XYZ file of C-alpha atoms in Angstrom:
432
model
C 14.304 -8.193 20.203
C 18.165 -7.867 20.277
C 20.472 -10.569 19.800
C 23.038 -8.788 21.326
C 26.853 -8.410 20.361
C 27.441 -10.355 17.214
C 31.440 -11.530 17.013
C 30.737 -13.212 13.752
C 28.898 -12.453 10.288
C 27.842 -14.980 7.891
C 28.942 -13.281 4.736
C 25.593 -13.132 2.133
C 27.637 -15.165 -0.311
C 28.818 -17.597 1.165
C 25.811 -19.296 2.332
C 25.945 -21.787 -0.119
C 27.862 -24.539 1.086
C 26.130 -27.311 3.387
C 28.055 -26.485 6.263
C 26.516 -23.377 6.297
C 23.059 -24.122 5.376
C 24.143 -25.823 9.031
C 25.200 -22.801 10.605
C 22.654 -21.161 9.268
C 20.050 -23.667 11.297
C 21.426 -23.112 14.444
C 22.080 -19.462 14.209
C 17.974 -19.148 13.996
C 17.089 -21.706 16.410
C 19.744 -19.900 19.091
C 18.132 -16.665 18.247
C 14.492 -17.668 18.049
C 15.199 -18.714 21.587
C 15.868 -15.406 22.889
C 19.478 -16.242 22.832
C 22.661 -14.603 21.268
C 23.817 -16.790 18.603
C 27.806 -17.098 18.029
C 27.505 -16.524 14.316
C 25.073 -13.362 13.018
C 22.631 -13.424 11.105
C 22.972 -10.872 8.104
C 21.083 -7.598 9.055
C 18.457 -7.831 6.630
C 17.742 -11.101 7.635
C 17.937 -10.200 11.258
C 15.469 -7.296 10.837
C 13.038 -9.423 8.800
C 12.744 -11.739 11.880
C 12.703 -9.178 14.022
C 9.687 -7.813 12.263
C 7.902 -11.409 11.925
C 8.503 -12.271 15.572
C 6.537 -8.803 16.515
C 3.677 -9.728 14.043
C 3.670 -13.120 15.635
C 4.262 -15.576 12.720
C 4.653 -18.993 14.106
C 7.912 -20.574 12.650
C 6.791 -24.174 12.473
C 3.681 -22.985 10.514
C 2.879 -24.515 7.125
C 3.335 -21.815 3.771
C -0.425 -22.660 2.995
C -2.431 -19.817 2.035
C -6.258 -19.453 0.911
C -5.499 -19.188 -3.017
C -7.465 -16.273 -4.769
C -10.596 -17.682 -6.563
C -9.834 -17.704 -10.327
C -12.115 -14.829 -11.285
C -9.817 -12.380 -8.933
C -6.449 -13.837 -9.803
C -7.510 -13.258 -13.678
C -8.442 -9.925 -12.617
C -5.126 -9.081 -10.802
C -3.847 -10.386 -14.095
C -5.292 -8.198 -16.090
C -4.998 -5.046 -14.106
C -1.159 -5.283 -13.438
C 1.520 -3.928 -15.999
C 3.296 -6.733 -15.366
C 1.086 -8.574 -17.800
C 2.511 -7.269 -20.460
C 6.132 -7.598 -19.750
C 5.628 -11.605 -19.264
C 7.627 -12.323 -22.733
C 10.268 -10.185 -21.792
C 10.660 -11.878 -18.417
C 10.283 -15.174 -19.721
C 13.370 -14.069 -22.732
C 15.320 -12.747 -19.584
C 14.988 -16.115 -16.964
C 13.162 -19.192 -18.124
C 15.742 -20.603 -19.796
C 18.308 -20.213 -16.999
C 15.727 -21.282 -14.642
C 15.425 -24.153 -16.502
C 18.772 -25.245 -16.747
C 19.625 -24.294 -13.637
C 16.475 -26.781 -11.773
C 14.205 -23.214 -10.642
C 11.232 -21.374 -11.095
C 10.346 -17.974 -11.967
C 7.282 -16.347 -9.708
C 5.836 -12.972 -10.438
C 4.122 -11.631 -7.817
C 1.742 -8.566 -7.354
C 2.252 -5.687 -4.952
C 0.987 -7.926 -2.042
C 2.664 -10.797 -3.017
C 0.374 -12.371 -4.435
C 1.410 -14.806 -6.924
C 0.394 -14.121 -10.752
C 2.755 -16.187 -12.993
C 5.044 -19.268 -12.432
C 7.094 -21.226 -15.218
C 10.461 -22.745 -15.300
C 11.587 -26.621 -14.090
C 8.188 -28.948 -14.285
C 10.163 -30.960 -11.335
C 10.423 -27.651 -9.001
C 7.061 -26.979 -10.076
C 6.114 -29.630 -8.051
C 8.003 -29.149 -4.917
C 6.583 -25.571 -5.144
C 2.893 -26.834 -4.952
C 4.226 -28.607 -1.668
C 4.816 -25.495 0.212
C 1.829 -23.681 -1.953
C 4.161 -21.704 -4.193
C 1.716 -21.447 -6.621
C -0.668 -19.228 -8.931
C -2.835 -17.135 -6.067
C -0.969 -17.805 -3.383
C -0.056 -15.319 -0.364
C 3.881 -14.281 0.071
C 4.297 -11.491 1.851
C 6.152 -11.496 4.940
C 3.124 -11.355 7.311
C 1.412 -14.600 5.889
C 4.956 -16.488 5.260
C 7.352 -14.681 7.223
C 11.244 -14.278 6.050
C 11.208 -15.287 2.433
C 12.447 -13.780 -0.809
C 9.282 -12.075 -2.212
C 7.735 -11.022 0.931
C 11.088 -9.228 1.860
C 11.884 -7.604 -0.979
C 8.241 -6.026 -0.374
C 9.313 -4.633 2.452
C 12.401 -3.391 1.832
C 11.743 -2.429 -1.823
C 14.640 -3.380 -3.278
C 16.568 -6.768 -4.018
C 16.938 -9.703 -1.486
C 18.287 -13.152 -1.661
C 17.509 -15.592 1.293
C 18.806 -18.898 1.567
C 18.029 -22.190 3.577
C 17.437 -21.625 7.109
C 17.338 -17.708 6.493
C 13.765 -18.311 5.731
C 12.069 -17.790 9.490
C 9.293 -20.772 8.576
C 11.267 -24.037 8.974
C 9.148 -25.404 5.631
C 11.101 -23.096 3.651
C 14.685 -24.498 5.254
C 14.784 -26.660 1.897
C 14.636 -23.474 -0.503
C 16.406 -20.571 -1.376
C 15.347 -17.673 -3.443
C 16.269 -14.215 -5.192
C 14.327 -11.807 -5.752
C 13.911 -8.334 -6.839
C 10.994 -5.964 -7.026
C 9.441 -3.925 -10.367
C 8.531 -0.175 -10.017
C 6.424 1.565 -12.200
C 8.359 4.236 -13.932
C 5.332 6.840 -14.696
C 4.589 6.840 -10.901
C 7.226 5.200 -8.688
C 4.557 2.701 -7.588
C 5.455 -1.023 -6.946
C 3.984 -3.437 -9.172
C 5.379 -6.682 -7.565
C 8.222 -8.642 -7.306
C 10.097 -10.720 -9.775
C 11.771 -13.743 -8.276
C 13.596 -16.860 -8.980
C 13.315 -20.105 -6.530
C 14.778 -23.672 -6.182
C 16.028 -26.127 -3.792
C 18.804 -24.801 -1.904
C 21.104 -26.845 -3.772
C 20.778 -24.365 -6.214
C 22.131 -21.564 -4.925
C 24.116 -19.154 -7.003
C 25.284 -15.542 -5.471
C 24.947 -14.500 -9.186
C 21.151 -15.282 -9.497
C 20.575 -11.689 -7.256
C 21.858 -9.858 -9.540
C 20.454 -11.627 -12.517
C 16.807 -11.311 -11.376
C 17.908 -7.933 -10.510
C 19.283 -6.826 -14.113
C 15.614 -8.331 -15.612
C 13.692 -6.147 -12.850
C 15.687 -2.583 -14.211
C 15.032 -4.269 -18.226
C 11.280 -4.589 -17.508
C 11.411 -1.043 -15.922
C 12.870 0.187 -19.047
C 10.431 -1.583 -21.220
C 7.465 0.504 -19.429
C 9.838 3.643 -19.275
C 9.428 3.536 -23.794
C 5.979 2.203 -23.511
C 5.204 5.573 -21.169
C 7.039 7.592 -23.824
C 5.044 6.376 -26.843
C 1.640 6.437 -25.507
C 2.657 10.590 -24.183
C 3.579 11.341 -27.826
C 0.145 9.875 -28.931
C -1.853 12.111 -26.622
C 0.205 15.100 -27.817
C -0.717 14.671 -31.648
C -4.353 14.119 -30.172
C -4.119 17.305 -28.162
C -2.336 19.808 -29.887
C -5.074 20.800 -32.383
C -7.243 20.877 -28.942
C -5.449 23.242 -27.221
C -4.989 25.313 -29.964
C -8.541 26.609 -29.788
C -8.876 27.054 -26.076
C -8.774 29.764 -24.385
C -6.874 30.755 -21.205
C -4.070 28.303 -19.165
C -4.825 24.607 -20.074
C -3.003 21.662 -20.062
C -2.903 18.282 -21.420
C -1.837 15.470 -19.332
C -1.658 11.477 -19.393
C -3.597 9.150 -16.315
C -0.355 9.749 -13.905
C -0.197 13.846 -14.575
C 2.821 13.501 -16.763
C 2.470 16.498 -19.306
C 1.560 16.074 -22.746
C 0.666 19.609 -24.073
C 0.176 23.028 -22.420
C -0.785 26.453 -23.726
C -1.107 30.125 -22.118
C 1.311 28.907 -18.812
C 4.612 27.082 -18.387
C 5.591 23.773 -18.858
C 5.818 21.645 -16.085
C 7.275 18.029 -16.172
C 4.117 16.599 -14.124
C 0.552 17.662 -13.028
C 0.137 16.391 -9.030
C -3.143 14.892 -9.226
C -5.381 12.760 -6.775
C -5.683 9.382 -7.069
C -9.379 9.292 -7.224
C -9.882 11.923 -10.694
C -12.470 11.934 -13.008
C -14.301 14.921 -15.351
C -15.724 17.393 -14.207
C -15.206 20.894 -11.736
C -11.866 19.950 -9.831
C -9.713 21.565 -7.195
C -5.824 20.486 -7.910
C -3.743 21.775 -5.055
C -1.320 23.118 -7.713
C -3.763 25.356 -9.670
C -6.676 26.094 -8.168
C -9.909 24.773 -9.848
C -10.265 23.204 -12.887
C -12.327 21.831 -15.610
C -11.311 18.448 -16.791
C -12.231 16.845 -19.416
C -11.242 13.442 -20.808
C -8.960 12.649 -23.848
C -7.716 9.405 -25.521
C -5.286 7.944 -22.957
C -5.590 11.386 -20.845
C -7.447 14.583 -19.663
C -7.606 17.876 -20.547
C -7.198 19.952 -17.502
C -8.382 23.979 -18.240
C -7.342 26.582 -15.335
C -10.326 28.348 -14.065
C -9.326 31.752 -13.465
C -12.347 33.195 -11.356
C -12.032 29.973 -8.668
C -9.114 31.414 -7.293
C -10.413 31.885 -3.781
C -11.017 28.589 -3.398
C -6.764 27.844 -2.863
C -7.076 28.869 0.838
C -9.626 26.311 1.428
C -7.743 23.314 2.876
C -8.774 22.837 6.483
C -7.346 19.236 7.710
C -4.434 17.362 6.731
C -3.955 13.226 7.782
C -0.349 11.798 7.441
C -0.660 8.706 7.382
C 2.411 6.618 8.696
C 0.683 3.642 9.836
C 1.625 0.959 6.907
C 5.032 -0.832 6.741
C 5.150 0.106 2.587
C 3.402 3.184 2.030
C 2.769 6.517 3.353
C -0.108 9.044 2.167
C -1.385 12.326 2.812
C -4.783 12.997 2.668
C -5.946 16.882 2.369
C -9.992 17.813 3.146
C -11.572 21.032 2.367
C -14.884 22.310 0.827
C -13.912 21.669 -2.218
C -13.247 18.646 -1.348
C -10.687 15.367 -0.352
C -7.736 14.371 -2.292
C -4.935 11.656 -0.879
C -1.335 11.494 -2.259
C 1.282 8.599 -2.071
C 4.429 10.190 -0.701
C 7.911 9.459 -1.295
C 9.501 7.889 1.458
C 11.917 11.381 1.851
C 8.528 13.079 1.850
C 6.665 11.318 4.412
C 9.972 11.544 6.622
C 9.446 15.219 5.819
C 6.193 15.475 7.035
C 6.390 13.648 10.074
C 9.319 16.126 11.448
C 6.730 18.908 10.615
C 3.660 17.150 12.098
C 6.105 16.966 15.211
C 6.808 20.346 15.218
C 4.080 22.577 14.708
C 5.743 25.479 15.112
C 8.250 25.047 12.509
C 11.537 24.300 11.310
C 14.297 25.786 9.474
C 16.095 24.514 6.731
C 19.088 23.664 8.862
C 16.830 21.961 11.513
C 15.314 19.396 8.760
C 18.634 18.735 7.407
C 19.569 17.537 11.458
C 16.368 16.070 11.367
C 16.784 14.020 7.878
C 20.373 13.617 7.604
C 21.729 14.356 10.769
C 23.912 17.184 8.946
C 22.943 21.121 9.146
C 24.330 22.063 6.452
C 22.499 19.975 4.318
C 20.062 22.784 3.689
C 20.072 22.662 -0.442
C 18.715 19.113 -0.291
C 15.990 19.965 2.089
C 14.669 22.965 0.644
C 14.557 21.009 -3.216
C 12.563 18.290 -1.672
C 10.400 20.980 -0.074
C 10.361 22.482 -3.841
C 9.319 18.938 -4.856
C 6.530 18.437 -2.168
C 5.110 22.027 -2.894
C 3.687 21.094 -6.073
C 1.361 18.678 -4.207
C 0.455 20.947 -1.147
C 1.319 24.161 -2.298
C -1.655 25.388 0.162
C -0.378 23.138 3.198
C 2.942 24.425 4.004
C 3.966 27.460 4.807
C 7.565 28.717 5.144
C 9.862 31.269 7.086
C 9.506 28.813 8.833
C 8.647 25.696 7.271
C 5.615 24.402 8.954
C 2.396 23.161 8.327
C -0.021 26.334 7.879
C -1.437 27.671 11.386
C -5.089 27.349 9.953
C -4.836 23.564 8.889
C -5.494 20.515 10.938
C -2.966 17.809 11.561
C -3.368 14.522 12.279
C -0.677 11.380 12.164
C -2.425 7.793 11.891
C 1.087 5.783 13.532
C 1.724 2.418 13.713
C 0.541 0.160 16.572
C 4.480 -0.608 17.015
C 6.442 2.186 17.165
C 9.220 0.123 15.793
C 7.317 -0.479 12.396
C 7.439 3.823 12.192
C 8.667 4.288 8.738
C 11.154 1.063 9.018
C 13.236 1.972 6.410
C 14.060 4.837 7.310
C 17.343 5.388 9.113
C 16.352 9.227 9.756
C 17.511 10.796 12.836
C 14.203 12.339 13.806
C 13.113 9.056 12.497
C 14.926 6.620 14.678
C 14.405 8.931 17.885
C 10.647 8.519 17.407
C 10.763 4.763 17.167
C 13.579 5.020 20.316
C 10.956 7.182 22.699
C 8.007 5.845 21.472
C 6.241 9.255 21.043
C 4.524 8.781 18.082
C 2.239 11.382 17.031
């Protein structure tokens, strides 16, 4: 839906003021009817209930959610990284939460809440509109709301008052920011501070913000450490095998490596585990495990086996993540991509017969003669399907078979993504 030409803008901080909580009110009941309000919404708030309204989210729903029985929420607990930054989170927020009347929420990837502390008083409210320990905020269960957008967009959002699409909410505002795991890019959840809207502060973004990038850091040196324990572990290892070998950590990242260069990380499928194994970047391997890694020995006679890949699935279909998944005898490996690299992919599962450097920059950037940046993140995507693409042109190999699993919508097509090759897809429809 398009609301049109939009004289106005409600500037993001300077919703704080009753009169335009107000505003605010009747800019989203004029546009929930179909109308063209006189005031905009903000665009990330416009393209959040753009993408709500499509999923079908009623706005005069309830927040309730089916809490996750305790023995999975402990679980989720336990299995999250996030666990372990809880005292630096609390040293970064409670006690301005606290003074300031809010709670802190940590979420997981799905929005699922984990953790809650601050105000006793908010605590309260929040168990009114079921903002509480198991309970679902992502923006298909709740619609517009701090945590569930910041999902989607994967970066930091505020929303205030009558921003949130579900009228409950019209009481609250929110900040929040989401935590990415340094060793692998992937998001662990979202950080975020709530209250009344009375107790809106523009600073409060870019407080919950600054604690996000300090946990970040905190598992940056963690990641550091526990590398420099597996290489005093596997030094004297390596040093009495034979042949290329390497020693990595449980995301790839290199710990030790004899008879073959260095490399910074070791692409490896998300399902591993001992034993024979074909890694797209070296052929097949022995693996065996270390503490807190594996050791990964080059096979030298298995060589054959590189040409083996015989279907490739892109898979486009989710709002937050893209894959690829590779199949051959040897076996099937999937790999999140980047979103640069799944834009990458889809241009080249659109165009079979190939594209040159100056073609993908058009495609990307909308610029030819951004051909360096496209042929370093074709560098970059090599080490994890070295055997997929081909080049002069850049294509997907003639002997391999494509498929794209695309959203229902084509709207939802990589949403983030502002693409030209992109944004013509999600314009024509013609999803692969």
């Amino acid at each position: 839906m398009s609301y049109g030409v939009r004289p106005v803008k409600i500037e993001p901080l300077a919703v704080h003021s009753a009169d335009s909580a107000r505003l605010l009110a009747r800019v989203r009941e004029t546009a929930l009817a179909g109308d063209t309000p006189r005031a905009a919404p903000r665009p990330v708030i416009d393209a959040s209930w753009q993408r709500v309204m499509r999923i079908g989210i009623d706005p005069d729903r309830s927040t309730s959610s089916d809490l996750l029985p305790v023995g999975e929420l402990e679980h989720r607990r336990r299995a999250t990284a996030l666990g372990e930054l809880l005292p630096s989170l609390s040293q970064g927020l409670i006690a301005v939460v606290q003074a300031s009347q809010q709670i802190m929420v940590v979420t997981d990837e799905e929005g699922r809440v984990l953790w809650r502390d601050g105000d006793r008083g908010v605590m309260r409210k929040a168990d009114g509109i079921c903002l509480e320990a198991g309970a679902a905020w992502s923006e298909d269960t709740t619609g517009t709301n701090g945590i569930g957008t910041a999902l989607e967009l994967r970066r930091p959002v505020q929303v205030h008052s009558a921003e949130h699409f579900v009228r409950t909410l019209h009481d609250w505002t929110c900040a929040a920011a989401p935590v990415h795991d340094p060793r692998d890019g992937r998001m662990l959840g979202v950080i975020d501070v709530s209250g009344v809207d009375s107790t809106f502060h523009p600073a409060t973004l870019a407080l919950v913000e600054s604690v996000a990038r300090l946990a970040e850091a905190e598992l940056r040196d963690r990641h550091f450490r526990s590398v420099e324990r597996l290489r005093s572990v596997a030094a004297p290892v390596l040093c009495r095998v034979g042949g290329r070998a390497l020693a990595v950590d449980a995301h790839g990242w290199l710990a030790a490596v004899t008879g073959m260069p260095p490399v910074d990380r070791l692409p490896l499928p998300k399902s591993f585990r001992a034993g024979r194994r074909w890694l797209p970047s070296l052929g097949m391997c022995a693996v065996e495990p270390l503490p807190g890694g594996w050791l990964v020995r080059v096979e030298e006679a298995a060589q054959a086996l590189d040409a083996a890949v015989s279907r490739v699935v892109l898979d486009v279909s989710s709002r937050r993540r893209s894959s690829v998944t590779v199949s051959g005898p040897a076996g099937d490996w999937t790999h999140e991509l980047s979103p640069r690299h799944a834009e990458l992919l889809y241009a080249l599962s659109a165009h079979r017969e190939g594209r040159s450097a100056a073609e993908l920059a058009a495609d990307l950037f909308g610029d030819r003669t951004r051909t360096v940046t496209v042929r370093a993140e074709i560098s970059r995507l090599r080490r994890h399907l070295a055997q997929v693409l081909a080049h002069r042109p850049y294509r997907f190999a003639d002997e391999v078979e494509v498929e794209v699993i695309a959203p229902a919508h084509p709207a939802d097509l990589l949403p983030h993504s502002t693409a030209p090759a992109i944004t013509a897809a999600r314009r024509t429809g013609s999803l692969e």
